Coordinates of C-alpha atoms in Angstrom, one line a residue:
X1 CA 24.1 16.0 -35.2
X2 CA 24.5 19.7 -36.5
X3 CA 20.8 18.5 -38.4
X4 CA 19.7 17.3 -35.7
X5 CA 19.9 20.6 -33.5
X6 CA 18.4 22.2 -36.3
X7 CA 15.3 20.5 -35.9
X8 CA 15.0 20.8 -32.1
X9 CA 15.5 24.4 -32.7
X10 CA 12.4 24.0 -35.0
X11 CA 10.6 22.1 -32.4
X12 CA 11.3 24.2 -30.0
X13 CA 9.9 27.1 -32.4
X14 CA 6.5 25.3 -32.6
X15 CA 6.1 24.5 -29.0
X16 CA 6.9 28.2 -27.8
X17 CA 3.4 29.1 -28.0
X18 CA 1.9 25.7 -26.9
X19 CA -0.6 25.6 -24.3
X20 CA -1.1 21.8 -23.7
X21 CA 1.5 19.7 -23.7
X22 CA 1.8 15.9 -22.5
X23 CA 5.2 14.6 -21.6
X24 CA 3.9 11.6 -19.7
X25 CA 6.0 8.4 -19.8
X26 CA 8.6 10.4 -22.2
X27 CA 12.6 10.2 -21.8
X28 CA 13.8 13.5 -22.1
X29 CA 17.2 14.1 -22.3
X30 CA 17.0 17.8 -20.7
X31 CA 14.1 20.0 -19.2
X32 CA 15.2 23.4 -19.7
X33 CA 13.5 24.2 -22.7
X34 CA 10.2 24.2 -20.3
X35 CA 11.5 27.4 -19.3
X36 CA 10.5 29.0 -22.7
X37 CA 7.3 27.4 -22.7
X38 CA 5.3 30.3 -21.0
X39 CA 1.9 30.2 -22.5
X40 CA 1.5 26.6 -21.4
X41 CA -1.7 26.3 -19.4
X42 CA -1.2 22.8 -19.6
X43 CA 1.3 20.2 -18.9
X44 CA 1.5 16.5 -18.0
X45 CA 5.2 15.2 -16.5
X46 CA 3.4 12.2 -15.5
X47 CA 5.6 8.5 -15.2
X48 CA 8.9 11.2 -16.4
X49 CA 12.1 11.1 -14.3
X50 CA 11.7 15.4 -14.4
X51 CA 14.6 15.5 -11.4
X52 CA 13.0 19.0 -10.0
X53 CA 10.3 21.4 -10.7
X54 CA 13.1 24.7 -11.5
X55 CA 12.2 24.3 -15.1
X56 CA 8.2 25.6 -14.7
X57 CA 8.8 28.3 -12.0
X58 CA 8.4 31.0 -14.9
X59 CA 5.3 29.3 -16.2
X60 CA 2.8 31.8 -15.1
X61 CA 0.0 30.7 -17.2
X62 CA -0.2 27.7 -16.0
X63 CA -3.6 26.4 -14.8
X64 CA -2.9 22.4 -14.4
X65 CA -0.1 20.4 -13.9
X66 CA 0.3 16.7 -13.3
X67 CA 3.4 15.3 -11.3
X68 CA 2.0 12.0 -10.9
X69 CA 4.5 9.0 -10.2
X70 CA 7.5 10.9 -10.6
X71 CA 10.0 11.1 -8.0
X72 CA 9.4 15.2 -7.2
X73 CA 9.9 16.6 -3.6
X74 CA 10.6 20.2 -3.7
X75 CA 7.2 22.5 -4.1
X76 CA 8.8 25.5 -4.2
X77 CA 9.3 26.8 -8.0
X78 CA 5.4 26.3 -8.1
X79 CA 5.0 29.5 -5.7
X80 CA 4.8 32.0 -7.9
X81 CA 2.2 30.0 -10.0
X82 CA -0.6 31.8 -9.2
X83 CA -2.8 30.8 -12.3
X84 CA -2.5 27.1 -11.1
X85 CA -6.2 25.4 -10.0
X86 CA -5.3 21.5 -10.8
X87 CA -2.7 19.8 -9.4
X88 CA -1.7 15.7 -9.2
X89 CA 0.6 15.0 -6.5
X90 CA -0.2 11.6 -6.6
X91 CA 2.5 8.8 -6.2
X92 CA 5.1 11.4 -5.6
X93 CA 8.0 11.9 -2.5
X94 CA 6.1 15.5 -1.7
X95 CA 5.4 15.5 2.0
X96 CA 5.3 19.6 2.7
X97 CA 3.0 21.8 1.0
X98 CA 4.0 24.9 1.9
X99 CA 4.6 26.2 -1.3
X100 CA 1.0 25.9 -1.9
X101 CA 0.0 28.5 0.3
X102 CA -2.1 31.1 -1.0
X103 CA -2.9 29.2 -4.5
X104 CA -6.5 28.5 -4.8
X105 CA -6.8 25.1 -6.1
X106 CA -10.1 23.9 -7.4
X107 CA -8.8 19.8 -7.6
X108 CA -6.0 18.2 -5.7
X109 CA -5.1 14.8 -5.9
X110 CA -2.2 13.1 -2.9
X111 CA -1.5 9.8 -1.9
X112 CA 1.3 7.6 -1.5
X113 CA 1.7 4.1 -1.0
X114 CA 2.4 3.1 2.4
X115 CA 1.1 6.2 3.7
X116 CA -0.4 6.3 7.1
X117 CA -1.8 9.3 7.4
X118 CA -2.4 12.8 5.9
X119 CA 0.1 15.6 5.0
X120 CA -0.1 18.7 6.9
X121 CA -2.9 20.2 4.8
X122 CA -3.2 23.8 6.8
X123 CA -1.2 26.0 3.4
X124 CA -4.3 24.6 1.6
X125 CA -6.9 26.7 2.5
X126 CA -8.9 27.0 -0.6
X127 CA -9.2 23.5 -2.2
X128 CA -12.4 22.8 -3.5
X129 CA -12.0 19.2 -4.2
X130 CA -9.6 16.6 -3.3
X131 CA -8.6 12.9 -4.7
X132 CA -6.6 10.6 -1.9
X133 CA -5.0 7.5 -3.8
X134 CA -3.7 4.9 -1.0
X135 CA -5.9 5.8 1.6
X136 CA -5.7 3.4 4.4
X137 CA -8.4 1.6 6.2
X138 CA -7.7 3.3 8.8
X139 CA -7.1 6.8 7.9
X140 CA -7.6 10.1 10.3
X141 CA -9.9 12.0 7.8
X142 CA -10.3 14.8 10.7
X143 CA -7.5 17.3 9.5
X144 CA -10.1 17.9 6.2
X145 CA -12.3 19.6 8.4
X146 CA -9.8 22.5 8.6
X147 CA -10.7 22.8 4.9
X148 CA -13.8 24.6 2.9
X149 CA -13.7 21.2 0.7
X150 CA -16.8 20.4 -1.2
X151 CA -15.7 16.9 -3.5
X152 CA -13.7 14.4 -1.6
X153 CA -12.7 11.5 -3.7
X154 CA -11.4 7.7 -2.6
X155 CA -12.0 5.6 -4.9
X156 CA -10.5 2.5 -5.3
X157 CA -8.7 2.9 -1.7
X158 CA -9.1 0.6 1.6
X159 CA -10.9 3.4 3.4
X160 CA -13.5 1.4 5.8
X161 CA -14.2 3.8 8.3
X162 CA -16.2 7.4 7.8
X163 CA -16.5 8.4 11.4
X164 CA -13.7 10.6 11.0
X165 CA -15.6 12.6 8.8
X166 CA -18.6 13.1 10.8
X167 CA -17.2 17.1 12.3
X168 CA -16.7 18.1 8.5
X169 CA -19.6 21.0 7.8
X170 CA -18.3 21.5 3.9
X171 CA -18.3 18.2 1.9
X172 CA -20.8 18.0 -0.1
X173 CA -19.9 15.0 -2.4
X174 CA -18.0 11.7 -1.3
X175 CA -16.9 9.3 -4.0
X176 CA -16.8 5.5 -2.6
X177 CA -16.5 3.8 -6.0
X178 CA -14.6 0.5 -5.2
X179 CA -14.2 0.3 -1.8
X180 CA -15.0 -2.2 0.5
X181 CA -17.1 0.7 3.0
X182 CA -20.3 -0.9 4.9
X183 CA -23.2 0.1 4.6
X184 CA -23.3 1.2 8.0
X185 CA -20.8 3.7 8.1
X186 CA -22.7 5.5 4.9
X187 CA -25.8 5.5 7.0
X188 CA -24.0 7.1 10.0
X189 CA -22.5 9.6 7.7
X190 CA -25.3 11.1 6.1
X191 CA -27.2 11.4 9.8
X192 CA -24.4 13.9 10.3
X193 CA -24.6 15.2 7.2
X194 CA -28.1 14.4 5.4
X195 CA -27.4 17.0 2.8
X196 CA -24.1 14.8 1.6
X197 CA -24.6 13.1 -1.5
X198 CA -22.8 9.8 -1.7
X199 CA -21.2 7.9 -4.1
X200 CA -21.1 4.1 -2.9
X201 CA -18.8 1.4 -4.2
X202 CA -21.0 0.0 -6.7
X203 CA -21.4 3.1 -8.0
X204 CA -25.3 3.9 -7.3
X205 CA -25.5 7.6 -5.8
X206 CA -27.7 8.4 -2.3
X207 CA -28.3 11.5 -0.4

C-alpha cells in the first residue's frame, strides 16, 4: 500500500500540469485530486459516476468539459469558469442552467431521454451553437429564438416538424443527418429563412 501511495503521489506529480485529460468510462476511487489540476483546459468525465462537479470549481483554465451520461445535477461550481466555451450536458439529470449565465459558450450539447421539451435556456445568452440529443417529434423549437445561435444540430433525433423554427432570425446552419424530416418542412424553412444552409438526413447540404 505504502508503494502504492507513492506512485499516485508520482502520478499526481505528472498530471499537475496536464491540460487534457480523458476520464471517460474510468472508476475512480476519489475526485479530489481534480482540484490540483488547474492548468487543465481539458477534461472528459464522460460514462464516470463523478457524484458532483465541487472538484473543478477552481479549474479556471478550463475551456471544455464533457459531463456526458453521468448522473450530474448541480451547475453551480462551474460559475466561476469563465474560460469555458464547450460544454456536453448531454444524457445528464441537469434541468436549470443558471449557473451558465454570463459564460459565453461557443458549443452546447442537451438532451435527455424522455424529454418533452426544452430547458429554460434564457441564462444562455451567448451560445453560438447547440447539439439537442433526444429531440422529440414534436418539440417546441420556439424558445431558440431568444438566442443569437448560428449552428443548431439534431442529428439522429425524431424531430419531424421545423415550423417552430420559422421566427428564428440567427441560425444559419441546421444539421438533419438521420432524421426522418420531409422534404416539405425543409422547403418551408428555407422560404423563411433562404439564407439557411441545410443539412438533410442523407446528408446532401441545400441552401
Amino acid at each position: 500500500r505504502a508503494r502504492d501511495r507513492v506512485r499516485n503521489r508520482a502520478l499526481l506529480r505528472q498530471l499537475t500540469w496536464a491540460r487534457t485529460l480523458s476520464l471517460a468510462r474510468a472508476t475512480v476511487p476519489s475526485w479530489t485530486f481534480l482540484r490540483r489540476l488547474k492548468h487543465l483546459e481539458r477534461l472528459d468525465v464522460s460514462r464516470t459516476r463523478i457524484p458532483n462537479l465541487k472538484p473543478l470549481a477552481r479549474l479556471t483554465q478550463l475551456q471544455e468539459l464533457d459531463l456526458s451520461h453521468t448522473r450530474v445535477t448541480d451547475l453551480r461550481p462551474l460559475s466561476r469558469l469563465n474560460q469555458l466555451r464547450v460544454l456536453d450536458l448531454s444524457d445528464t439529470r441537469v434541468t436549470d442552467l443558471s449557473a451558465l449565465k454570463g459564460r459565453h459558450l461557443d458549443r452546447l450539447t442537451l438532451g435527455q431521454p424522455g424529454a418533452k421539451r426544452l430547458p429554460d435556456l434564457r441564462p444562455l445568452a451567448s451560445v453560438q451553437r447547440l447539439t439537442l440529443r433526444h429531440a422529440p417529434a414534436g418539440l417546441d423549437l420556439r424558445p431558440l429564438d431568444r438566442l443569437p445561435i448560428r449552428g443548431l444540430q439534431l442529428d439522429g433525433t425524431s424531430i419531424r416538424q421545423l415550423t417552430t423554427l420559422h421566427g428564428n432570425t440567427t441560425l444559419q446552419r441546421l444539421s438533419l443527418r438521420n432524421t426522418r424530416v420531409p422534404v416539405t418542412e425543409v422547403r418551408a424553412l428555407l422560404r423563411k429563412a433562404p439564407g439557411m444552409t441545410v443539412v438533410l438526413p442523407k446528408g446532401r447540404t441545400v441552401g
